[in-house]
Each structure stands twice: as structure tokens, then as C-alpha cells.
């Protein structure tokens, strides 16, 4: 149910687990939504006896000359409320295309950096029901799919920082009415009414009835996506294993006996995980590929992955084309970043003349290892796409044997994990030997169903 007035505003934070945290962070731009978040959050924390301290961060993207003055105005409000404030700036050149997406990624990274600096894993943002409806309308115009779940109430950033959106059930007008009642004003970003912006055009076109309909649809699809992910996670846990480095094995009967939607979704997840793809492959292409894998010896590729049927198993590994090779100078900047979308480089001291590149089939056959019964040819094909250390054109060995700490990641969820995708992301990371995903900070939290045992 959407909140369109003050009724219900006081309880929007009651489902968040603040206890056990000394500090939390809120992103406040000075617009009506985020400014209302600040006042509501401060009131809530005060009502709880100062449950934890609040830090506010304003991100200046360097895209509008007035942004600096707006950040100063937010800082003045924070001083009045006795709240700590920090302005963070997006430095460097800005891309000529994809600016909105780049700005969003930069903002998330800066906010996560600020959260880490104050020792918290929580960032609250002011996304509203109107934002949800606008987002869904734009996604529907592009075909919908799983994206019809809309904006997640919580998203895990880089495995460490939870971005929480407690106002997703609140209408924008209700927040502005609240601010007016407090005698507060806010800034209106001119891009919000610029017809060159898709979101601005959608915002101006939606009626109240359409906003209600779209937010309700997002809620329904989000739950459907969560259930589908839970079923896929169970299937991966029951029938999957890492058969050799870079080689995922899944019992074919387990997949083929599942409901069509679950089987297709599971296949998409494993293809993306094996290939390190940013997005899941299209559902129709995955369904067609699944139909082609009934017979022993069949093989196909999709989403940078090779899928093969051998006996009673399906195998997935990264195909050999398009694999990256990174030399020592660039590796300094790669710390904490991804190699091939499959591994995060946690630590390596770059050495002049050495590089990380794919094995490429250089490893001696005697070194190719796999679990019992794994076809040697597939294990070798998978090994060829694994990270290795080279000195110029001389193969030295697997990256992990040369001091490179690389952590497996879960394909499309390498950077961001929406809360409705936690089950499949956990299942994939457990399969690959990746890091454990923390539970979202919900109050009265009940441990999520565990699909790793």
C-alpha cells in the first residue's frame, strides 16, 4: 500500500535493524525526497534515544555549476540538526555516452567509500514510489522481463555495503507535504523536467492511477522473481558442483525434470556465472539451448559460455575468445576490480614483465585436474580460460600459485545483488567457492533459507 500523507511516515524505518551499528549513512542531495529522508530519519533516531549516529553525504557529480551551492545548503541543514555532513565529488573526465549510468555507478562507489570510512554497512537513499513507477515504465518500454521487479528495497554493493530504500512505498507528494509542514524548502534538479531525459518524459506522463498500478505490479513481480530464484538455487545446490577449475557441472536430469521456467532461469544463471557475463542471457535463447542439450555429445555456446552434454551431466565453462590479459602497470589499478567478470583481484604485487592472462591451453596435460569422472577434454578447455601468470610469452603457472589472490564472483551479481536475488547469488557463490553474502539488515530478521547445504 502506498503512503500518500503523513500517516505511516513515522514507521518507514521500523523494519531496519539499526541496533549493533554505531553509525549509519544517508545520501542527501538537497532534493525533496532525500531531504525528507534526512528529517524523518533524524526524528526516528531521536525517538529511539539516539540509536546510532547519523552521517549525511552529498555527492557532487560535477555536472551542474549549482551543485556545489546545493551541497553547502545541505551541510547547513545538517549543522542545524547536529548531524555530521560530508561532500564527495566525482572527479575526472566524464563519459560522452552513458553519462547517467556512469554517474549512478560513481555515486554508489563514493557513498560506499564514505560508509566504509565511518565503519558502517548501511547507506539509506530517498527513492520513492514515484521513482519505482517511473523505473518500471521505462523497463516495460524495453521489454520488461525480470526487470519488472523494479527497484529493490535493499541492494548489496560490492559484497560489503547495503543500500536501503525505506521510502519506496511513499509518494513523492507526501514527502513534499511533510517538508512544507516543517517549514523546509528543497532544490529541484532542472533535469527532472528536461524533455530530453527519458525519466523526465515518463515522470510527466504518469497519472496517479498508473503509479499505483505500476508499483503494485513491481511488488508482485519482485515476489515472483524471489520465488523463482529460490527454486533455481535449490536446483543448483542439489545438482551442481565445481567439477574442475572453471568448469561447472550440473546433473542433467535435475535440470530437465524441473519446471520449464525454473530450468530456463537456472540455465541462464549458470551460463552467466561460467562466462562472467554482466547480464543473464535472453530467456528465449536459453530455452532453445536447453532443448538442444538432450543428447549426449551435444555442445553449444551462449553468453560467453560453452555448454556441453556428456553422459548424464551438463558442463559449463568460459569460451576462449575475448579473454583479457593485464600487464603489471595496469594491475596496480586493478586491485579490487574484476578480471574477466569472474574473479575479483583482491591482492597481487605487480612485478615488471609479468602479466595475468588466460592459461590458453599452456598448462601441461598432467596438471589438468578434475573431480572423478570429469571428461579430461572439458577440464582442459575450462582450464584454458582460467587466469594464469605469464612472463612475456612464457607460461609460469596458475595465478593462485603466483601469489594472486582472486575471489570468484557471481556473474551478473558481481557488483550489485538486489535482495530478491540473494538465494541464487548465494548458491552460485557457494558453488564457485566465493565469499559468503551477508544477510540484509532487516529487523526481526529470520535467517534466509540456506541453499548451500
Short mmCIF file of N, CA and C in Angstrom, two decimals, residues 91-261:
data_model
loop_
_atom_site.label_atom_id
_atom_site.label_comp_id
_atom_site.label_asym_id
_atom_site.label_seq_id
_atom_site.Cartn_x
_atom_site.Cartn_y
_atom_site.Cartn_z
N UNK A 91 35.34 12.99 -9.42
CA UNK A 91 36.46 13.63 -10.09
C UNK A 91 36.72 13.00 -11.44
N UNK A 92 37.50 13.69 -12.25
CA UNK A 92 37.94 13.14 -13.51
C UNK A 92 37.01 13.43 -14.66
N UNK A 93 37.44 12.99 -15.85
CA UNK A 93 36.66 13.20 -17.07
C UNK A 93 35.36 12.41 -17.03
N UNK A 94 34.33 12.98 -17.63
CA UNK A 94 33.02 12.33 -17.69
C UNK A 94 32.80 11.74 -19.08
N UNK A 95 32.15 10.59 -19.15
CA UNK A 95 31.95 9.95 -20.46
C UNK A 95 30.99 10.75 -21.34
N UNK A 96 31.20 10.66 -22.64
CA UNK A 96 30.32 11.37 -23.58
C UNK A 96 29.03 10.60 -23.83
N UNK A 97 29.04 9.31 -23.57
CA UNK A 97 27.83 8.49 -23.70
C UNK A 97 27.64 7.70 -22.41
N UNK A 98 26.38 7.35 -22.13
CA UNK A 98 26.09 6.60 -20.92
C UNK A 98 26.38 7.37 -19.65
N UNK A 99 26.18 8.68 -19.70
CA UNK A 99 26.53 9.52 -18.56
C UNK A 99 25.70 9.20 -17.32
N UNK A 100 24.40 8.98 -17.50
CA UNK A 100 23.54 8.72 -16.35
C UNK A 100 23.96 7.46 -15.61
N UNK A 101 24.26 6.40 -16.37
CA UNK A 101 24.68 5.15 -15.74
C UNK A 101 26.03 5.31 -15.06
N UNK A 102 26.95 6.01 -15.71
CA UNK A 102 28.27 6.23 -15.12
C UNK A 102 28.17 7.06 -13.85
N UNK A 103 27.29 8.07 -13.87
CA UNK A 103 27.10 8.90 -12.67
C UNK A 103 26.51 8.08 -11.53
N UNK A 104 25.58 7.19 -11.86
CA UNK A 104 24.97 6.34 -10.83
C UNK A 104 26.02 5.41 -10.20
N UNK A 105 26.87 4.81 -11.05
CA UNK A 105 27.91 3.93 -10.53
C UNK A 105 28.92 4.70 -9.69
N UNK A 106 29.28 5.89 -10.15
CA UNK A 106 30.22 6.71 -9.38
C UNK A 106 29.62 7.11 -8.04
N UNK A 107 28.35 7.46 -8.04
CA UNK A 107 27.67 7.86 -6.79
C UNK A 107 27.65 6.69 -5.80
N UNK A 108 27.33 5.51 -6.29
CA UNK A 108 27.30 4.35 -5.41
C UNK A 108 28.69 4.07 -4.83
N UNK A 109 29.70 4.17 -5.67
CA UNK A 109 31.06 3.90 -5.21
C UNK A 109 31.50 4.93 -4.16
N UNK A 110 31.17 6.20 -4.37
CA UNK A 110 31.54 7.24 -3.41
C UNK A 110 30.81 7.05 -2.09
N UNK A 111 29.53 6.72 -2.16
CA UNK A 111 28.76 6.51 -0.94
C UNK A 111 29.26 5.28 -0.18
N UNK A 112 29.60 4.23 -0.91
CA UNK A 112 30.15 3.04 -0.26
C UNK A 112 31.50 3.34 0.38
N UNK A 113 32.29 4.15 -0.29
CA UNK A 113 33.58 4.56 0.28
C UNK A 113 33.38 5.35 1.57
N UNK A 114 32.40 6.26 1.55
CA UNK A 114 32.12 7.04 2.75
C UNK A 114 31.60 6.15 3.88
N UNK A 115 30.77 5.17 3.54
CA UNK A 115 30.25 4.26 4.55
C UNK A 115 31.38 3.47 5.19
N UNK A 116 32.29 2.96 4.37
CA UNK A 116 33.42 2.21 4.89
C UNK A 116 34.28 3.08 5.81
N UNK A 117 34.43 4.35 5.44
CA UNK A 117 35.28 5.25 6.22
C UNK A 117 34.74 5.48 7.63
N UNK A 118 33.40 5.44 7.79
CA UNK A 118 32.84 5.66 9.12
C UNK A 118 32.49 4.34 9.81
N UNK A 119 32.79 3.23 9.15
CA UNK A 119 32.60 1.93 9.77
C UNK A 119 31.18 1.42 9.78
N UNK A 120 30.42 1.69 8.71
CA UNK A 120 29.05 1.17 8.63
C UNK A 120 28.85 0.40 7.33
N UNK A 121 27.84 -0.46 7.31
CA UNK A 121 27.49 -1.20 6.11
C UNK A 121 26.13 -0.78 5.57
N UNK A 122 25.59 0.36 6.06
CA UNK A 122 24.26 0.80 5.67
C UNK A 122 24.31 2.20 5.06
N UNK A 123 23.74 2.34 3.87
CA UNK A 123 23.51 3.63 3.22
C UNK A 123 22.03 3.72 2.90
N UNK A 124 21.36 4.74 3.38
CA UNK A 124 19.94 4.94 3.08
C UNK A 124 19.78 5.99 2.00
N UNK A 125 18.90 5.73 1.04
CA UNK A 125 18.64 6.67 -0.04
C UNK A 125 17.14 7.00 -0.09
N UNK A 126 16.80 8.07 -0.80
CA UNK A 126 15.44 8.60 -0.78
C UNK A 126 14.56 8.20 -1.95
N UNK A 127 14.79 7.04 -2.56
CA UNK A 127 13.94 6.60 -3.68
C UNK A 127 12.49 6.42 -3.21
N UNK A 128 11.56 6.86 -4.03
CA UNK A 128 10.14 6.87 -3.67
C UNK A 128 9.32 5.93 -4.56
N UNK A 129 8.03 5.85 -4.25
CA UNK A 129 7.11 5.07 -5.08
C UNK A 129 7.05 5.63 -6.50
N UNK A 130 7.16 6.95 -6.62
CA UNK A 130 7.16 7.56 -7.96
C UNK A 130 8.38 7.11 -8.75
N UNK A 131 9.54 7.05 -8.09
CA UNK A 131 10.75 6.54 -8.76
C UNK A 131 10.54 5.10 -9.20
N UNK A 132 9.90 4.31 -8.36
CA UNK A 132 9.64 2.92 -8.69
C UNK A 132 8.76 2.82 -9.94
N UNK A 133 7.70 3.59 -9.97
CA UNK A 133 6.78 3.55 -11.11
C UNK A 133 7.47 4.01 -12.39
N UNK A 134 8.26 5.07 -12.29
CA UNK A 134 8.97 5.57 -13.47
C UNK A 134 9.96 4.53 -14.00
N UNK A 135 10.67 3.90 -13.08
CA UNK A 135 11.64 2.88 -13.47
C UNK A 135 10.96 1.72 -14.18
N UNK A 136 9.85 1.27 -13.62
CA UNK A 136 9.14 0.15 -14.21
C UNK A 136 8.58 0.52 -15.58
N UNK A 137 8.04 1.73 -15.71
CA UNK A 137 7.50 2.17 -17.00
C UNK A 137 8.59 2.15 -18.07
N UNK A 138 9.79 2.59 -17.72
CA UNK A 138 10.89 2.60 -18.69
C UNK A 138 11.32 1.18 -19.04
N UNK A 139 11.34 0.30 -18.06
CA UNK A 139 11.74 -1.08 -18.33
C UNK A 139 10.70 -1.81 -19.16
N UNK A 140 9.43 -1.54 -18.91
CA UNK A 140 8.39 -2.16 -19.71
C UNK A 140 8.49 -1.72 -21.17
N UNK A 141 8.89 -0.48 -21.38
CA UNK A 141 9.05 0.03 -22.74
C UNK A 141 10.18 -0.70 -23.48
N UNK A 142 11.10 -1.29 -22.72
CA UNK A 142 12.23 -2.02 -23.31
C UNK A 142 11.99 -3.53 -23.32
N UNK A 143 10.84 -3.97 -22.87
CA UNK A 143 10.55 -5.40 -22.91
C UNK A 143 10.29 -6.05 -21.58
N UNK A 144 10.60 -5.38 -20.47
CA UNK A 144 10.26 -5.91 -19.16
C UNK A 144 11.14 -7.05 -18.72
N UNK A 145 10.56 -8.26 -18.63
CA UNK A 145 11.29 -9.42 -18.12
C UNK A 145 11.47 -9.33 -16.62
N UNK A 146 12.58 -9.88 -16.10
CA UNK A 146 12.84 -9.86 -14.67
C UNK A 146 12.99 -8.44 -14.14
N UNK A 147 13.30 -7.50 -15.03
CA UNK A 147 13.42 -6.11 -14.63
C UNK A 147 12.12 -5.50 -14.16
N UNK A 148 10.99 -6.19 -14.40
CA UNK A 148 9.70 -5.69 -13.94
C UNK A 148 9.58 -5.72 -12.42
N UNK A 149 10.55 -6.34 -11.75
CA UNK A 149 10.57 -6.29 -10.28
C UNK A 149 10.91 -4.90 -9.78
N UNK A 150 11.47 -4.08 -10.64
CA UNK A 150 11.72 -2.68 -10.29
C UNK A 150 12.92 -2.50 -9.38
N UNK A 151 12.89 -1.41 -8.62
CA UNK A 151 13.98 -1.07 -7.70
C UNK A 151 13.85 -1.94 -6.46
N UNK A 152 14.95 -2.52 -6.04
CA UNK A 152 14.92 -3.39 -4.85
C UNK A 152 14.92 -2.56 -3.58
N UNK A 153 14.21 -2.99 -2.55
CA UNK A 153 14.24 -2.28 -1.26
C UNK A 153 15.64 -2.26 -0.65
N UNK A 154 16.46 -3.27 -0.98
CA UNK A 154 17.83 -3.33 -0.49
C UNK A 154 18.71 -3.95 -1.57
N UNK A 155 19.91 -3.40 -1.74
CA UNK A 155 20.87 -3.91 -2.71
C UNK A 155 22.23 -3.94 -2.06
N UNK A 156 22.94 -5.06 -2.22
CA UNK A 156 24.28 -5.19 -1.68
C UNK A 156 25.29 -4.74 -2.72
N UNK A 157 26.13 -3.78 -2.35
CA UNK A 157 27.12 -3.21 -3.25
C UNK A 157 28.49 -3.79 -2.94
N UNK A 158 29.10 -4.44 -3.96
CA UNK A 158 30.45 -5.00 -3.86
C UNK A 158 30.62 -5.90 -2.64
N UNK A 159 29.55 -6.60 -2.27
CA UNK A 159 29.62 -7.57 -1.20
C UNK A 159 29.78 -6.99 0.19
N UNK A 160 29.68 -5.65 0.33
CA UNK A 160 30.00 -5.06 1.62
C UNK A 160 29.01 -4.02 2.13
N UNK A 161 28.35 -3.29 1.25
CA UNK A 161 27.54 -2.15 1.68
C UNK A 161 26.10 -2.34 1.23
N UNK A 162 25.17 -2.24 2.18
CA UNK A 162 23.75 -2.34 1.86
C UNK A 162 23.19 -0.95 1.56
N UNK A 163 22.62 -0.80 0.37
CA UNK A 163 21.88 0.41 0.01
C UNK A 163 20.40 0.13 0.28
N UNK A 164 19.84 0.83 1.25
CA UNK A 164 18.46 0.63 1.66
C UNK A 164 17.60 1.78 1.16
N UNK A 165 16.38 1.44 0.74
CA UNK A 165 15.46 2.44 0.18
C UNK A 165 14.13 2.38 0.95
N UNK A 166 14.10 2.96 2.13
CA UNK A 166 12.92 2.82 3.00
C UNK A 166 11.70 3.60 2.53
N UNK A 167 11.85 4.50 1.55
CA UNK A 167 10.72 5.33 1.12
C UNK A 167 10.07 4.82 -0.16
N UNK A 168 10.36 3.59 -0.57
CA UNK A 168 9.80 3.07 -1.83
C UNK A 168 8.28 2.96 -1.81
N UNK A 169 7.68 2.92 -0.63
CA UNK A 169 6.23 2.86 -0.54
C UNK A 169 5.59 4.21 -0.29
N UNK A 170 6.39 5.29 -0.42
CA UNK A 170 5.91 6.65 -0.12
C UNK A 170 5.83 7.46 -1.41
N UNK A 171 4.72 8.14 -1.60
CA UNK A 171 4.58 9.03 -2.75
C UNK A 171 5.42 10.29 -2.56
N UNK A 172 5.95 10.77 -3.66
CA UNK A 172 6.79 11.97 -3.65
C UNK A 172 6.04 13.16 -3.06
N UNK A 173 4.76 13.30 -3.38
CA UNK A 173 3.99 14.45 -2.90
C UNK A 173 3.85 14.41 -1.38
N UNK A 174 3.72 13.22 -0.81
CA UNK A 174 3.61 13.12 0.65
C UNK A 174 4.86 13.64 1.33
N UNK A 175 6.02 13.38 0.73
CA UNK A 175 7.28 13.85 1.31
C UNK A 175 7.39 15.37 1.22
N UNK A 176 6.94 15.92 0.12
CA UNK A 176 6.97 17.37 -0.02
C UNK A 176 5.97 18.04 0.93
N UNK A 177 4.83 17.43 1.10
CA UNK A 177 3.87 17.96 2.06
C UNK A 177 4.45 17.93 3.47
N UNK A 178 5.18 16.88 3.77
CA UNK A 178 5.84 16.78 5.08
C UNK A 178 6.85 17.91 5.26
N UNK A 179 7.66 18.16 4.23
CA UNK A 179 8.66 19.23 4.33
C UNK A 179 8.01 20.60 4.49
N UNK A 180 6.95 20.82 3.75
CA UNK A 180 6.25 22.11 3.88
C UNK A 180 5.72 22.28 5.30
N UNK A 181 5.23 21.18 5.86
CA UNK A 181 4.73 21.25 7.23
C UNK A 181 5.82 21.57 8.24
N UNK A 182 7.08 21.27 7.86
CA UNK A 182 8.22 21.58 8.72
C UNK A 182 8.80 22.96 8.42
N UNK A 183 8.22 23.63 7.42
CA UNK A 183 8.74 24.93 7.02
C UNK A 183 10.05 24.83 6.26
N UNK A 184 10.27 23.69 5.61
CA UNK A 184 11.53 23.47 4.90
C UNK A 184 11.33 23.57 3.39
N UNK A 185 12.36 24.02 2.71
CA UNK A 185 12.36 24.08 1.24
C UNK A 185 13.40 23.11 0.70
N UNK A 186 13.41 22.91 -0.60
CA UNK A 186 14.31 21.96 -1.22
C UNK A 186 14.69 22.45 -2.60
N UNK A 187 15.65 21.77 -3.21
CA UNK A 187 16.09 22.11 -4.56
C UNK A 187 15.42 21.18 -5.56
N UNK A 188 15.07 21.73 -6.71
CA UNK A 188 14.53 20.93 -7.81
C UNK A 188 15.58 20.87 -8.91
N UNK A 189 16.05 19.66 -9.20
CA UNK A 189 17.03 19.46 -10.27
C UNK A 189 16.35 19.74 -11.61
N UNK A 190 16.87 20.68 -12.41
CA UNK A 190 16.22 21.00 -13.70
C UNK A 190 16.15 19.82 -14.65
N UNK A 191 17.04 18.82 -14.47
CA UNK A 191 16.99 17.66 -15.36
C UNK A 191 15.72 16.85 -15.16
N UNK A 192 15.06 17.03 -14.01
CA UNK A 192 13.83 16.29 -13.74
C UNK A 192 12.67 16.70 -14.63
N UNK A 193 12.77 17.87 -15.26
CA UNK A 193 11.72 18.33 -16.16
C UNK A 193 12.25 18.57 -17.57
N UNK A 194 13.48 18.16 -17.82
CA UNK A 194 14.08 18.33 -19.14
C UNK A 194 13.54 17.26 -20.08
N UNK A 195 12.81 17.63 -21.13
CA UNK A 195 12.19 16.62 -22.02
C UNK A 195 13.20 15.77 -22.76
N UNK A 196 14.47 16.14 -22.74
CA UNK A 196 15.49 15.30 -23.38
C UNK A 196 15.77 14.05 -22.55
N UNK A 197 15.36 14.08 -21.29
CA UNK A 197 15.57 12.94 -20.41
C UNK A 197 14.39 11.99 -20.47
N UNK A 198 14.67 10.71 -20.66
CA UNK A 198 13.59 9.71 -20.72
C UNK A 198 12.81 9.70 -19.42
N UNK A 199 13.51 9.72 -18.28
CA UNK A 199 12.81 9.69 -16.99
C UNK A 199 11.91 10.90 -16.82
N UNK A 200 12.39 12.07 -17.26
CA UNK A 200 11.57 13.28 -17.13
C UNK A 200 10.31 13.16 -17.96
N UNK A 201 10.43 12.61 -19.16
CA UNK A 201 9.24 12.45 -20.02
C UNK A 201 8.26 11.46 -19.38
N UNK A 202 8.78 10.37 -18.85
CA UNK A 202 7.91 9.38 -18.21
C UNK A 202 7.26 9.99 -16.97
N UNK A 203 8.04 10.73 -16.18
CA UNK A 203 7.52 11.35 -14.96
C UNK A 203 6.33 12.25 -15.26
N UNK A 204 6.43 13.00 -16.32
CA UNK A 204 5.37 13.94 -16.65
C UNK A 204 4.14 13.26 -17.25
N UNK A 205 4.32 12.03 -17.74
CA UNK A 205 3.22 11.34 -18.41
C UNK A 205 2.38 10.46 -17.48
N UNK A 206 2.94 10.05 -16.33
CA UNK A 206 2.25 9.09 -15.48
C UNK A 206 1.16 9.76 -14.64
N UNK A 207 0.00 9.13 -14.61
CA UNK A 207 -1.08 9.58 -13.74
C UNK A 207 -0.96 8.90 -12.38
N UNK A 208 -1.72 9.39 -11.41
CA UNK A 208 -1.72 8.77 -10.08
C UNK A 208 -2.15 7.31 -10.16
N UNK A 209 -3.16 7.04 -11.00
CA UNK A 209 -3.64 5.67 -11.13
C UNK A 209 -2.57 4.76 -11.72
N UNK A 210 -1.82 5.27 -12.68
CA UNK A 210 -0.77 4.46 -13.29
C UNK A 210 0.37 4.21 -12.30
N UNK A 211 0.66 5.18 -11.48
CA UNK A 211 1.71 4.99 -10.47
C UNK A 211 1.32 3.89 -9.50
N UNK A 212 0.07 3.90 -9.06
CA UNK A 212 -0.41 2.84 -8.16
C UNK A 212 -0.32 1.48 -8.85
N UNK A 213 -0.78 1.42 -10.09
CA UNK A 213 -0.77 0.14 -10.82
C UNK A 213 0.66 -0.37 -11.01
N UNK A 214 1.58 0.51 -11.38
CA UNK A 214 2.95 0.09 -11.65
C UNK A 214 3.67 -0.34 -10.38
N UNK A 215 3.46 0.36 -9.29
CA UNK A 215 4.12 -0.04 -8.04
C UNK A 215 3.58 -1.37 -7.54
N UNK A 216 2.29 -1.60 -7.69
CA UNK A 216 1.72 -2.89 -7.31
C UNK A 216 2.27 -4.01 -8.18
N UNK A 217 2.42 -3.73 -9.47
CA UNK A 217 2.98 -4.74 -10.38
C UNK A 217 4.42 -5.07 -10.00
N UNK A 218 5.21 -4.05 -9.68
CA UNK A 218 6.60 -4.28 -9.28
C UNK A 218 6.66 -5.17 -8.05
N UNK A 219 5.78 -4.94 -7.10
CA UNK A 219 5.77 -5.74 -5.87
C UNK A 219 5.46 -7.20 -6.17
N UNK A 220 4.48 -7.44 -7.05
CA UNK A 220 4.11 -8.81 -7.41
C UNK A 220 5.25 -9.51 -8.14
N UNK A 221 5.85 -8.82 -9.12
CA UNK A 221 6.93 -9.43 -9.90
C UNK A 221 8.16 -9.67 -9.03
N UNK A 222 8.42 -8.76 -8.09
CA UNK A 222 9.57 -8.94 -7.20
C UNK A 222 9.42 -10.23 -6.40
N UNK A 223 8.22 -10.49 -5.90
CA UNK A 223 7.99 -11.73 -5.15
C UNK A 223 8.11 -12.94 -6.06
N UNK A 224 7.59 -12.86 -7.29
CA UNK A 224 7.72 -13.96 -8.24
C UNK A 224 9.18 -14.23 -8.56
N UNK A 225 9.95 -13.16 -8.73
CA UNK A 225 11.37 -13.30 -9.02
C UNK A 225 12.11 -13.93 -7.84
N UNK A 226 11.72 -13.56 -6.64
CA UNK A 226 12.34 -14.12 -5.45
C UNK A 226 12.07 -15.62 -5.36
N UNK A 227 10.81 -16.02 -5.60
CA UNK A 227 10.45 -17.43 -5.54
C UNK A 227 11.16 -18.22 -6.64
N UNK A 228 11.21 -17.65 -7.84
CA UNK A 228 11.91 -18.31 -8.95
C UNK A 228 13.39 -18.49 -8.61
N UNK A 229 13.99 -17.47 -8.01
CA UNK A 229 15.39 -17.56 -7.62
C UNK A 229 15.63 -18.60 -6.55
N UNK A 230 14.71 -18.72 -5.61
CA UNK A 230 14.84 -19.73 -4.56
C UNK A 230 14.78 -21.14 -5.14
N UNK A 231 13.90 -21.34 -6.10
CA UNK A 231 13.78 -22.67 -6.72
C UNK A 231 15.01 -22.99 -7.56
N UNK A 232 15.54 -21.99 -8.28
CA UNK A 232 16.76 -22.19 -9.06
C UNK A 232 17.94 -22.48 -8.13
N UNK A 233 17.98 -21.78 -7.00
CA UNK A 233 19.06 -22.00 -6.03
C UNK A 233 19.04 -23.43 -5.49
N UNK A 234 17.84 -23.92 -5.20
CA UNK A 234 17.73 -25.29 -4.72
C UNK A 234 18.20 -26.26 -5.78
N UNK A 235 17.87 -26.01 -7.02
CA UNK A 235 18.26 -26.90 -8.10
C UNK A 235 19.78 -26.91 -8.25
N UNK A 236 20.41 -25.72 -8.16
CA UNK A 236 21.87 -25.63 -8.26
C UNK A 236 22.53 -26.36 -7.10
N UNK A 237 21.97 -26.18 -5.90
CA UNK A 237 22.54 -26.84 -4.72
C UNK A 237 22.40 -28.36 -4.80
N UNK A 238 21.28 -28.82 -5.31
CA UNK A 238 21.02 -30.26 -5.36
C UNK A 238 21.81 -30.96 -6.46
N UNK A 239 21.99 -30.29 -7.61
CA UNK A 239 22.57 -30.98 -8.76
C UNK A 239 23.88 -30.43 -9.27
N UNK A 240 24.42 -29.38 -8.64
CA UNK A 240 25.61 -28.75 -9.18
C UNK A 240 26.87 -28.97 -8.37
N UNK A 241 28.01 -28.83 -9.02
CA UNK A 241 29.31 -28.86 -8.35
C UNK A 241 30.34 -28.20 -9.27
N UNK A 242 31.45 -27.78 -8.68
CA UNK A 242 32.58 -27.29 -9.46
C UNK A 242 33.45 -28.50 -9.75
N UNK A 243 33.35 -28.98 -10.98
CA UNK A 243 33.98 -30.25 -11.32
C UNK A 243 35.47 -30.14 -11.56
N UNK A 244 35.93 -28.97 -11.96
CA UNK A 244 37.34 -28.68 -12.21
C UNK A 244 37.47 -27.17 -12.22
N UNK A 245 38.68 -26.62 -12.11
CA UNK A 245 38.81 -25.16 -12.15
C UNK A 245 38.14 -24.57 -13.38
N UNK A 246 37.14 -23.69 -13.13
CA UNK A 246 36.43 -23.04 -14.22
C UNK A 246 35.36 -23.88 -14.88
N UNK A 247 35.10 -25.08 -14.38
CA UNK A 247 34.14 -25.99 -15.02
C UNK A 247 33.00 -26.32 -14.06
N UNK A 248 31.79 -25.86 -14.39
CA UNK A 248 30.60 -26.13 -13.59
C UNK A 248 29.89 -27.35 -14.16
N UNK A 249 29.50 -28.26 -13.28
CA UNK A 249 28.76 -29.45 -13.69
C UNK A 249 27.39 -29.44 -13.03
N UNK A 250 26.37 -29.81 -13.79
CA UNK A 250 25.01 -29.91 -13.27
C UNK A 250 24.38 -31.20 -13.76
N UNK A 251 23.75 -31.92 -12.86
CA UNK A 251 23.06 -33.15 -13.24
C UNK A 251 21.97 -32.82 -14.25
N UNK A 252 22.03 -33.45 -15.41
CA UNK A 252 21.11 -33.14 -16.50
C UNK A 252 19.67 -33.48 -16.14
N UNK A 253 19.46 -34.61 -15.48
CA UNK A 253 18.10 -34.99 -15.12
C UNK A 253 17.48 -33.99 -14.15
N UNK A 254 18.31 -33.46 -13.23
CA UNK A 254 17.81 -32.46 -12.29
C UNK A 254 17.28 -31.25 -13.03
N UNK A 255 18.00 -30.83 -14.06
CA UNK A 255 17.57 -29.65 -14.83
C UNK A 255 16.37 -29.97 -15.70
N UNK A 256 16.42 -31.05 -16.43
CA UNK A 256 15.35 -31.36 -17.38
C UNK A 256 14.04 -31.73 -16.68
N UNK A 257 14.12 -32.19 -15.43
CA UNK A 257 12.89 -32.55 -14.72
C UNK A 257 12.23 -31.36 -14.02
N UNK A 258 12.91 -30.24 -14.00
CA UNK A 258 12.36 -29.05 -13.33
C UNK A 258 11.31 -28.38 -14.23
N UNK A 259 10.48 -27.55 -13.61
CA UNK A 259 9.54 -26.75 -14.39
C UNK A 259 10.31 -25.95 -15.43
N UNK A 260 9.65 -25.68 -16.55
CA UNK A 260 10.33 -25.02 -17.66
C UNK A 260 10.92 -23.67 -17.25
N UNK A 261 10.17 -22.88 -16.49
CA UNK A 261 10.65 -21.56 -16.09
C UNK A 261 11.87 -21.67 -15.18
#
